[in-house]
mmCIF file of C-alpha atoms in Angstrom:
data_model
loop_
_atom_site.group_PDB
_atom_site.id
_atom_site.type_symbol
_atom_site.label_atom_id
_atom_site.label_comp_id
_atom_site.label_asym_id
_atom_site.label_seq_id
_atom_site.Cartn_x
_atom_site.Cartn_y
_atom_site.Cartn_z
ATOM 1 C CA MET F 1 87.723 107.005 130.730
ATOM 2 C CA LYS F 2 89.250 110.121 129.128
ATOM 3 C CA ILE F 3 89.523 109.943 125.331
ATOM 4 C CA ILE F 4 91.065 112.610 123.100
ATOM 5 C CA CYS F 5 89.302 112.498 119.718
ATOM 6 C CA ILE F 6 91.078 113.884 116.658
ATOM 7 C CA ALA F 7 89.491 115.673 113.707
ATOM 8 C CA GLY F 8 91.571 117.383 111.092
ATOM 9 C CA ALA F 9 90.339 117.197 107.521
ATOM 10 C CA ARG F 10 86.916 117.347 105.909
ATOM 11 C CA PRO F 11 86.413 113.551 105.664
ATOM 12 C CA ASN F 12 87.121 113.283 109.405
ATOM 13 C CA PHE F 13 84.241 115.536 110.385
ATOM 14 C CA MET F 14 81.522 113.151 109.171
ATOM 15 C CA LYS F 15 83.249 110.314 111.031
ATOM 16 C CA ILE F 16 83.890 112.101 114.319
ATOM 17 C CA ALA F 17 80.349 113.535 114.662
ATOM 18 C CA PRO F 18 78.535 110.296 115.642
ATOM 19 C CA ILE F 19 81.458 109.213 117.833
ATOM 20 C CA MET F 20 81.350 112.432 119.843
ATOM 21 C CA ASP F 21 77.568 112.110 120.107
ATOM 22 C CA ALA F 22 77.814 108.540 121.413
ATOM 23 C CA PHE F 23 80.603 109.441 123.845
ATOM 24 C CA ARG F 24 78.679 112.406 125.239
ATOM 25 C CA GLY F 25 75.746 110.072 125.887
ATOM 26 C CA HIS F 26 77.789 107.726 128.088
ATOM 27 C CA PRO F 27 78.525 108.819 131.689
ATOM 28 C CA GLY F 28 81.694 106.726 131.883
ATOM 29 C CA ILE F 29 83.429 108.445 128.959
ATOM 30 C CA GLU F 30 84.968 111.922 129.039
ATOM 31 C CA PRO F 31 85.703 112.980 125.447
ATOM 32 C CA LEU F 32 87.999 115.844 124.497
ATOM 33 C CA LEU F 33 87.827 117.054 120.888
ATOM 34 C CA VAL F 34 91.011 118.281 119.220
ATOM 35 C CA HIS F 35 90.847 119.909 115.776
ATOM 36 C CA THR F 36 94.280 119.895 114.176
ATOM 37 C CA GLY F 37 93.304 122.553 111.651
ATOM 38 C CA GLN F 38 94.534 120.489 108.679
ATOM 39 C CA HIS F 39 91.456 121.829 106.822
ATOM 40 C CA TYR F 40 90.821 125.270 108.139
ATOM 41 C CA ASP F 41 88.670 127.417 105.849
ATOM 42 C CA GLU F 42 84.989 128.094 106.457
ATOM 43 C CA LYS F 43 83.681 125.718 103.802
ATOM 44 C CA MET F 44 86.029 122.878 104.735
ATOM 45 C CA SER F 45 85.651 123.082 108.499
ATOM 46 C CA ASP F 46 83.401 125.553 110.306
ATOM 47 C CA LEU F 47 80.313 124.869 108.164
ATOM 48 C CA PHE F 48 80.637 121.113 108.699
ATOM 49 C CA PHE F 49 80.867 121.533 112.461
ATOM 50 C CA ARG F 50 77.656 123.589 112.470
ATOM 51 C CA GLU F 51 75.684 121.338 110.132
ATOM 52 C CA LEU F 52 76.643 118.091 111.841
ATOM 53 C CA GLY F 53 76.149 119.365 115.380
ATOM 54 C CA ILE F 54 79.759 118.693 116.341
ATOM 55 C CA PRO F 55 80.656 120.576 119.522
ATOM 56 C CA GLN F 56 83.223 123.317 119.150
ATOM 57 C CA PRO F 57 86.684 121.788 119.580
ATOM 58 C CA ASP F 58 88.117 121.899 123.067
ATOM 59 C CA ILE F 59 91.474 122.590 121.432
ATOM 60 C CA ASN F 60 92.311 123.824 117.921
ATOM 61 C CA LEU F 61 95.932 123.291 116.939
ATOM 62 C CA GLY F 62 95.547 125.627 113.934
ATOM 63 C CA ILE F 63 98.164 123.874 111.804
ATOM 64 C CA GLY F 64 96.937 124.774 108.315
ATOM 65 C CA SER F 65 98.272 123.575 104.989
ATOM 66 C CA GLY F 66 101.748 122.343 104.074
ATOM 67 C CA GLY F 67 103.616 119.444 102.512
ATOM 68 C CA HIS F 68 103.200 115.988 104.002
ATOM 69 C CA ALA F 69 106.396 116.094 106.064
ATOM 70 C CA VAL F 70 105.894 119.649 107.305
ATOM 71 C CA GLN F 71 102.217 119.182 108.132
ATOM 72 C CA THR F 72 102.768 115.871 109.933
ATOM 73 C CA ALA F 73 105.671 117.280 111.921
ATOM 74 C CA GLU F 74 103.805 120.453 112.906
ATOM 75 C CA ILE F 75 100.798 118.439 114.103
ATOM 76 C CA MET F 76 103.059 116.194 116.193
ATOM 77 C CA LYS F 77 104.828 119.165 117.773
ATOM 78 C CA ALA F 78 101.522 120.837 118.665
ATOM 79 C CA PHE F 79 99.719 117.695 119.848
ATOM 80 C CA GLU F 80 102.354 116.347 122.242
ATOM 81 C CA PRO F 81 101.823 119.097 124.881
ATOM 82 C CA VAL F 82 98.059 118.424 124.727
ATOM 83 C CA CYS F 83 98.621 114.780 125.658
ATOM 84 C CA LEU F 84 101.086 115.680 128.403
ATOM 85 C CA GLU F 85 98.638 118.152 129.926
ATOM 86 C CA HIS F 86 95.436 116.087 129.730
ATOM 87 C CA LYS F 87 96.861 112.580 130.238
ATOM 88 C CA PRO F 88 94.133 110.664 128.348
ATOM 89 C CA ASP F 89 93.476 106.953 128.618
ATOM 90 C CA TYR F 90 93.083 106.772 124.824
ATOM 91 C CA VAL F 91 93.647 108.845 121.722
ATOM 92 C CA LEU F 92 91.104 108.127 118.985
ATOM 93 C CA VAL F 93 91.908 108.841 115.335
ATOM 94 C CA VAL F 94 89.721 108.322 112.271
ATOM 95 C CA GLY F 95 90.449 107.729 108.603
ATOM 96 C CA ASP F 96 93.757 108.105 106.827
ATOM 97 C CA VAL F 97 94.824 111.762 106.661
ATOM 98 C CA ASN F 98 98.037 113.284 107.983
ATOM 99 C CA SER F 99 96.339 114.186 111.271
ATOM 100 C CA THR F 100 95.587 110.484 111.770
ATOM 101 C CA ILE F 101 99.155 109.219 111.691
ATOM 102 C CA ALA F 102 100.672 112.324 113.314
ATOM 103 C CA CYS F 103 98.487 112.165 116.423
ATOM 104 C CA GLY F 104 98.760 108.378 116.516
ATOM 105 C CA LEU F 105 102.537 108.506 116.632
ATOM 106 C CA VAL F 106 102.513 111.064 119.433
ATOM 107 C CA ALA F 107 100.098 108.924 121.480
ATOM 108 C CA VAL F 108 101.990 105.646 121.278
ATOM 109 C CA LYS F 109 105.368 107.264 121.929
ATOM 110 C CA LEU F 110 103.886 108.633 125.160
ATOM 111 C CA GLY F 111 102.475 105.233 126.123
ATOM 112 C CA ILE F 112 98.844 106.216 125.462
ATOM 113 C CA ARG F 113 96.573 103.588 123.929
ATOM 114 C CA LEU F 114 95.549 104.341 120.362
ATOM 115 C CA ILE F 115 92.156 103.691 118.749
ATOM 116 C CA HIS F 116 91.837 103.678 114.948
ATOM 117 C CA VAL F 117 88.343 103.999 113.505
ATOM 118 C CA GLU F 118 88.075 102.835 109.870
ATOM 119 C CA ALA F 119 90.966 100.418 110.273
ATOM 120 C CA GLY F 120 92.121 97.723 107.867
ATOM 121 C CA LEU F 121 91.185 99.379 104.578
ATOM 122 C CA ARG F 122 93.766 98.688 101.885
ATOM 123 C CA SER F 123 94.045 99.804 98.257
ATOM 124 C CA GLY F 124 97.340 97.991 97.725
ATOM 125 C CA ASP F 125 98.725 101.186 96.182
ATOM 126 C CA ARG F 126 101.620 102.565 98.220
ATOM 127 C CA SER F 127 101.935 105.577 95.934
ATOM 128 C CA MET F 128 98.881 106.958 97.740
ATOM 129 C CA PRO F 129 99.819 108.935 100.871
ATOM 130 C CA GLU F 130 96.590 107.724 102.460
ATOM 131 C CA GLU F 131 97.650 104.092 102.069
ATOM 132 C CA ILE F 132 100.874 104.770 103.956
ATOM 133 C CA ASN F 133 98.912 106.533 106.704
ATOM 134 C CA ARG F 134 96.518 103.570 106.957
ATOM 135 C CA LEU F 135 99.268 100.955 107.160
ATOM 136 C CA LEU F 136 101.286 102.806 109.776
ATOM 137 C CA THR F 137 98.328 103.800 111.940
ATOM 138 C CA ASP F 138 97.013 100.235 112.047
ATOM 139 C CA ALA F 139 100.468 98.911 112.926
ATOM 140 C CA ILE F 140 100.644 101.032 116.099
ATOM 141 C CA SER F 141 96.981 100.923 117.214
ATOM 142 C CA ASP F 142 95.686 99.047 120.253
ATOM 143 C CA LEU F 143 92.036 98.902 119.175
ATOM 144 C CA LEU F 144 91.074 98.709 115.496
ATOM 145 C CA PHE F 145 87.474 99.307 114.413
ATOM 146 C CA CYS F 146 86.617 98.102 110.902
ATOM 147 C CA THR F 147 83.880 99.256 108.541
ATOM 148 C CA GLU F 148 83.783 96.119 106.376
ATOM 149 C CA ARG F 149 84.940 92.511 106.449
ATOM 150 C CA SER F 150 87.821 93.140 104.040
ATOM 151 C CA GLY F 151 89.370 95.301 106.770
ATOM 152 C CA VAL F 152 89.213 92.436 109.259
ATOM 153 C CA GLU F 153 90.784 90.050 106.739
ATOM 154 C CA ASN F 154 93.558 92.517 105.851
ATOM 155 C CA LEU F 155 94.504 92.963 109.503
ATOM 156 C CA ARG F 156 94.466 89.219 110.092
ATOM 157 C CA ARG F 157 96.883 88.712 107.174
ATOM 158 C CA GLU F 158 99.129 91.409 108.631
ATOM 159 C CA GLY F 159 99.318 89.561 111.936
ATOM 160 C CA VAL F 160 97.152 91.812 114.106
ATOM 161 C CA HIS F 161 95.754 89.848 117.060
ATOM 162 C CA GLU F 162 92.048 89.227 116.621
ATOM 163 C CA ASN F 163 91.256 90.527 120.122
ATOM 164 C CA ARG F 164 92.237 94.014 118.968
ATOM 165 C CA VAL F 165 90.051 93.976 115.838
ATOM 166 C CA HIS F 166 86.326 94.735 115.858
ATOM 167 C CA LEU F 167 83.881 94.900 112.945
ATOM 168 C CA VAL F 168 81.473 97.662 113.984
ATOM 169 C CA GLY F 169 80.123 99.178 110.765
ATOM 170 C CA ASN F 170 80.680 102.591 109.268
ATOM 171 C CA VAL F 171 80.472 105.763 111.359
ATOM 172 C CA MET F 172 80.237 107.923 108.236
ATOM 173 C CA ILE F 173 77.028 106.077 107.398
ATOM 174 C CA ASP F 174 75.795 106.869 110.921
ATOM 175 C CA THR F 175 76.115 110.538 109.946
ATOM 176 C CA LEU F 176 74.427 110.072 106.586
ATOM 177 C CA LEU F 177 71.417 108.242 108.002
ATOM 178 C CA LYS F 178 71.019 110.730 110.842
ATOM 179 C CA ASN F 179 71.062 113.708 108.470
ATOM 180 C CA ARG F 180 69.245 112.358 105.433
ATOM 181 C CA ASN F 181 65.828 113.805 106.307
ATOM 182 C CA LYS F 182 67.408 117.147 107.171
ATOM 183 C CA ALA F 183 69.256 117.138 103.837
ATOM 184 C CA GLU F 184 66.036 116.486 101.934
ATOM 185 C CA LYS F 185 64.817 119.903 103.112
ATOM 186 C CA SER F 186 67.695 121.594 101.287
ATOM 187 C CA SER F 187 66.675 123.878 98.435
ATOM 188 C CA VAL F 188 69.881 123.228 96.494
ATOM 189 C CA LEU F 189 68.140 121.507 93.544
ATOM 190 C CA LYS F 190 65.805 124.455 93.094
ATOM 191 C CA GLU F 191 68.647 126.937 93.419
ATOM 192 C CA MET F 192 70.681 125.086 90.784
ATOM 193 C CA ARG F 193 67.613 124.466 88.589
ATOM 194 C CA LEU F 194 68.120 120.719 88.601
ATOM 195 C CA ASP F 195 65.565 117.915 88.396
ATOM 196 C CA ALA F 196 66.030 114.757 90.447
ATOM 197 C CA GLY F 197 67.550 111.908 88.451
ATOM 198 C CA SER F 198 68.585 114.105 85.527
ATOM 199 C CA TYR F 199 72.101 115.225 86.471
ATOM 200 C CA ALA F 200 75.428 113.866 87.730
ATOM 201 C CA THR F 201 77.733 114.952 90.543
ATOM 202 C CA MET F 202 81.507 114.728 90.360
ATOM 203 C CA THR F 203 84.501 115.102 92.675
ATOM 204 C CA LEU F 204 88.087 114.852 91.483
ATOM 205 C CA HIS F 205 91.105 115.676 93.615
ATOM 206 C CA ARG F 206 93.621 112.817 93.868
ATOM 207 C CA PRO F 207 97.144 113.659 92.681
ATOM 208 C CA SER F 208 97.170 110.604 90.393
ATOM 209 C CA ASN F 209 94.206 112.118 88.524
ATOM 210 C CA VAL F 210 94.737 115.865 88.594
ATOM 211 C CA ASP F 211 98.534 116.327 88.728
ATOM 212 C CA ASP F 212 99.273 114.506 85.458
ATOM 213 C CA ALA F 213 98.258 116.379 82.292
ATOM 214 C CA GLU F 214 97.753 113.239 80.198
ATOM 215 C CA VAL F 215 95.618 111.465 82.808
ATOM 216 C CA PHE F 216 93.569 114.557 83.630
ATOM 217 C CA SER F 217 93.024 115.230 79.930
ATOM 218 C CA GLY F 218 91.795 111.676 79.352
ATOM 219 C CA ILE F 219 89.311 111.970 82.211
ATOM 220 C CA LEU F 220 88.049 115.221 80.717
ATOM 221 C CA ASP F 221 87.537 113.421 77.392
ATOM 222 C CA ALA F 222 84.999 111.182 79.150
ATOM 223 C CA VAL F 223 83.453 114.070 81.061
ATOM 224 C CA ALA F 224 82.966 115.965 77.787
ATOM 225 C CA VAL F 225 80.839 113.090 76.451
ATOM 226 C CA ILE F 226 78.804 112.572 79.633
ATOM 227 C CA GLN F 227 77.974 116.270 80.009
ATOM 228 C CA ARG F 228 76.299 116.186 76.602
ATOM 229 C CA ASP F 229 73.732 113.820 78.156
ATOM 230 C CA LEU F 230 73.161 115.560 81.483
ATOM 231 C CA PRO F 231 74.506 118.404 83.634
ATOM 232 C CA ILE F 232 77.448 117.565 85.890
ATOM 233 C CA VAL F 233 77.750 119.451 89.191
ATOM 234 C CA PHE F 234 81.442 119.642 90.039
ATOM 235 C CA PRO F 235 82.391 121.093 93.472
ATOM 236 C CA ILE F 236 85.999 121.705 92.607
ATOM 237 C CA HIS F 237 88.802 121.086 95.072
ATOM 238 C CA PRO F 238 91.368 123.938 95.335
ATOM 239 C CA ARG F 239 94.113 121.585 94.107
ATOM 240 C CA THR F 240 92.087 120.660 91.027
ATOM 241 C CA ARG F 241 91.192 124.268 90.218
ATOM 242 C CA LYS F 242 94.850 125.262 90.434
ATOM 243 C CA ASN F 243 95.905 122.409 88.157
ATOM 244 C CA LEU F 244 93.403 123.337 85.457
ATOM 245 C CA ASP F 245 95.492 126.467 84.947
ATOM 246 C CA LEU F 246 98.895 124.881 85.500
ATOM 247 C CA LEU F 247 98.202 122.044 83.041
ATOM 248 C CA ARG F 248 96.484 124.365 80.523
ATOM 249 C CA LEU F 249 93.182 122.514 80.673
ATOM 250 C CA LYS F 250 90.921 125.356 81.748
ATOM 251 C CA ASP F 251 89.852 126.212 78.185
ATOM 252 C CA ARG F 252 88.646 122.624 77.696
ATOM 253 C CA VAL F 253 86.555 122.799 80.850
ATOM 254 C CA ASP F 254 85.169 126.214 79.919
ATOM 255 C CA ALA F 255 84.061 124.759 76.581
ATOM 256 C CA MET F 256 81.753 122.234 78.329
ATOM 257 C CA PRO F 257 78.426 124.054 78.816
ATOM 258 C CA ASN F 258 76.912 121.371 81.059
ATOM 259 C CA LEU F 259 79.903 121.002 83.407
ATOM 260 C CA ARG F 260 79.129 123.279 86.343
ATOM 261 C CA LEU F 261 82.149 124.190 88.441
ATOM 262 C CA VAL F 262 81.095 125.350 91.892
ATOM 263 C CA ASP F 263 82.913 126.085 95.150
ATOM 264 C CA PRO F 264 83.017 123.362 97.851
ATOM 265 C CA ILE F 265 79.493 122.627 99.096
ATOM 266 C CA GLY F 266 78.244 122.062 102.647
ATOM 267 C CA TYR F 267 77.468 118.539 103.807
ATOM 268 C CA LEU F 268 73.660 118.778 103.734
ATOM 269 C CA ASP F 269 73.449 120.383 100.296
ATOM 270 C CA PHE F 270 75.901 117.881 98.828
ATOM 271 C CA LEU F 271 74.039 114.977 100.395
ATOM 272 C CA LYS F 272 70.840 116.232 98.771
ATOM 273 C CA LEU F 273 72.604 116.543 95.417
ATOM 274 C CA ASN F 274 74.109 113.048 95.585
ATOM 275 C CA ALA F 275 70.903 111.407 96.806
ATOM 276 C CA ASN F 276 69.039 112.688 93.755
ATOM 277 C CA ALA F 277 71.748 112.257 91.117
ATOM 278 C CA LYS F 278 71.543 109.813 88.238
ATOM 279 C CA VAL F 279 75.210 108.935 88.702
ATOM 280 C CA ILE F 280 78.162 109.990 90.859
ATOM 281 C CA LEU F 281 81.637 110.335 89.336
ATOM 282 C CA THR F 282 84.393 110.396 91.927
ATOM 283 C CA ASP F 283 87.870 109.498 93.109
ATOM 284 C CA SER F 284 86.813 109.873 96.759
ATOM 285 C CA GLY F 285 86.639 106.900 99.105
ATOM 286 C CA GLY F 286 83.820 108.322 101.191
ATOM 287 C CA LEU F 287 81.551 109.001 98.225
ATOM 288 C CA GLN F 288 81.812 105.356 97.172
ATOM 289 C CA GLU F 289 80.311 104.464 100.555
ATOM 290 C CA GLU F 290 77.652 107.167 100.515
ATOM 291 C CA ALA F 291 76.544 106.209 97.002
ATOM 292 C CA THR F 292 76.071 102.614 98.199
ATOM 293 C CA ILE F 293 73.700 103.698 100.979
ATOM 294 C CA LEU F 294 71.890 106.145 98.679
ATOM 295 C CA ARG F 295 71.644 103.383 96.025
ATOM 296 C CA VAL F 296 72.921 105.806 93.402
ATOM 297 C CA PRO F 297 75.251 104.365 90.732
ATOM 298 C CA CYS F 298 78.858 105.437 91.345
ATOM 299 C CA ILE F 299 81.757 105.432 88.874
ATOM 300 C CA THR F 300 85.081 105.505 90.694
ATOM 301 C CA ILE F 301 87.839 107.063 88.593
ATOM 302 C CA ARG F 302 90.713 105.095 90.090
ATOM 303 C CA GLU F 303 92.607 101.882 89.391
ATOM 304 C CA ASN F 304 91.971 100.533 92.899
ATOM 305 C CA THR F 305 89.757 100.983 95.917
ATOM 306 C CA GLU F 306 90.303 100.387 99.611
ATOM 307 C CA ARG F 307 86.533 99.894 99.938
ATOM 308 C CA PRO F 308 85.836 96.738 97.878
ATOM 309 C CA VAL F 309 82.471 96.102 99.536
ATOM 310 C CA THR F 310 81.066 99.087 97.618
ATOM 311 C CA CYS F 311 81.730 97.152 94.394
ATOM 312 C CA GLU F 312 80.863 93.677 95.694
ATOM 313 C CA VAL F 313 77.597 94.670 97.385
ATOM 314 C CA GLY F 314 76.981 98.321 96.639
ATOM 315 C CA SER F 315 76.406 100.501 93.588
ATOM 316 C CA ASN F 316 80.048 101.258 92.768
ATOM 317 C CA GLN F 317 82.042 100.482 89.611
ATOM 318 C CA LEU F 318 85.827 100.712 89.671
ATOM 319 C CA ALA F 319 86.421 102.164 86.210
ATOM 320 C CA GLY F 320 90.050 103.238 86.153
ATOM 321 C CA MET F 321 91.261 106.533 84.704
ATOM 322 C CA LYS F 322 91.069 105.974 80.936
ATOM 323 C CA SER F 323 88.344 107.666 78.961
ATOM 324 C CA GLY F 324 87.013 104.519 77.288
ATOM 325 C CA ALA F 325 86.655 102.617 80.552
ATOM 326 C CA ILE F 326 84.867 105.533 82.232
ATOM 327 C CA LEU F 327 82.418 105.780 79.326
ATOM 328 C CA ALA F 328 81.846 101.998 79.363
ATOM 329 C CA ALA F 329 80.925 102.250 83.056
ATOM 330 C CA TYR F 330 78.585 105.151 82.224
ATOM 331 C CA GLU F 331 76.867 103.055 79.546
ATOM 332 C CA ARG F 332 76.218 100.344 82.142
ATOM 333 C CA VAL F 333 74.611 102.977 84.363
ATOM 334 C CA LYS F 334 72.410 104.108 81.471
ATOM 335 C CA ARG F 335 71.273 100.508 81.032
ATOM 336 C CA GLY F 336 70.285 100.357 84.717
ATOM 337 C CA GLN F 337 72.791 97.663 85.676
ATOM 338 C CA PHE F 338 73.780 99.365 88.944
ATOM 339 C CA ASP F 339 70.389 100.384 90.288
ATOM 340 C CA HIS F 340 69.084 99.100 93.646
ATOM 341 C CA ARG F 341 72.188 97.287 94.828
ATOM 342 C CA GLY F 342 72.640 95.931 98.373
ATOM 343 C CA ILE F 343 73.769 97.416 101.697
ATOM 344 C CA PRO F 344 76.882 96.074 103.509
ATOM 345 C CA ASP F 345 76.559 94.384 106.891
ATOM 346 C CA LEU F 346 76.277 96.701 109.913
ATOM 347 C CA TRP F 347 75.914 99.882 107.837
ATOM 348 C CA ASP F 348 72.817 100.641 109.876
ATOM 349 C CA GLY F 349 73.553 103.865 111.759
ATOM 350 C CA ARG F 350 74.763 102.203 114.974
ATOM 351 C CA ALA F 351 78.515 101.910 114.416
ATOM 352 C CA ALA F 352 79.394 104.577 117.006
ATOM 353 C CA ASN F 353 77.272 102.805 119.633
ATOM 354 C CA ARG F 354 79.144 99.568 118.954
ATOM 355 C CA ILE F 355 82.439 101.403 119.446
ATOM 356 C CA VAL F 356 81.214 102.598 122.845
ATOM 357 C CA ASP F 357 80.259 99.044 123.792
ATOM 358 C CA VAL F 358 83.761 97.772 122.978
ATOM 359 C CA LEU F 359 85.452 100.632 124.818
ATOM 360 C CA VAL F 360 83.371 100.152 127.934
ATOM 361 C CA ALA F 361 84.291 96.462 127.943
ATOM 362 C CA SER F 362 87.954 97.292 127.338
ATOM 363 C CA GLY F 363 87.945 99.589 130.356
ATOM 364 C CA THR F 364 87.853 96.547 132.628
ATOM 365 C CA THR F 365 89.996 94.163 130.559
ATOM 366 C CA ASP F 366 93.450 94.457 129.062
ATOM 367 C CA CYS F 367 93.534 95.009 125.295
#
């Protein structure tokens, strides 16, 4: 069974690592790893491959950055010859980035079966490019692997046949659990002069948060209050750094002595930072999941989430983007209301093995 596996952007790397590991351990599966190059700098790509033990890509399309239409089109143009040459039985895509839908479209138009890992997640917000990618990829996939029960229910409502849908758990959690002990050996706390439980981490990159001056300013109002209590480590996304200047907000950030802007951080160092934080502030989907496993309170600075189980079972609060709501969520963290929450079903480090089990069974039966 030949399977082309797609990785393109930073969130994909944590998801593809355990899948490639599980595939390499099965004699009946021949995996081929294609890196689209959607994220291409050393911090965003090469370092993650080294830290997570992902084999060097068999093929690197080297696409680079660009607008949604240009990037999607360039990936499709470069990926089609790969499929024609290697003639895989399946193409496997993960997550919801442009590489996901671009490679998925190429596969199905060539009659190749498509696998979507992390299927069924829905925010209900079609202004998010990721939501469009999720909806379209699920609509054309032959096998859909879900991380949580909400994904299964969403696909059922959308009319996807239940034989194609499988609840397997979360491959990104496979990566976290495998690397947690290794991350604990990181010296990043010492290097940053931080004490466990006495600082926050923050990520902020979504266009709805950082492209609008009024919204971004309101979020910074809340950050200004929180950083008076404890240091905030902020690995800043290139888009966010650029917008601080464009929206004339850099002086406000510079005036916050406890807000520490740093360049993007490697996976192991950032895992160590998040595992020992008092609270995580984020608009990232993946960090909501990681915080749940780490049992660290998480404040999600968004109006919606495609990962509701992190709020229902885990340590996540969906706060919205207004300053007052963010600070109210922070006060609940200070009172200890989000400590020691539960772990979702099947988030046990074996999701990739379950995917292999389904694929081996599907090799002898029609999907």
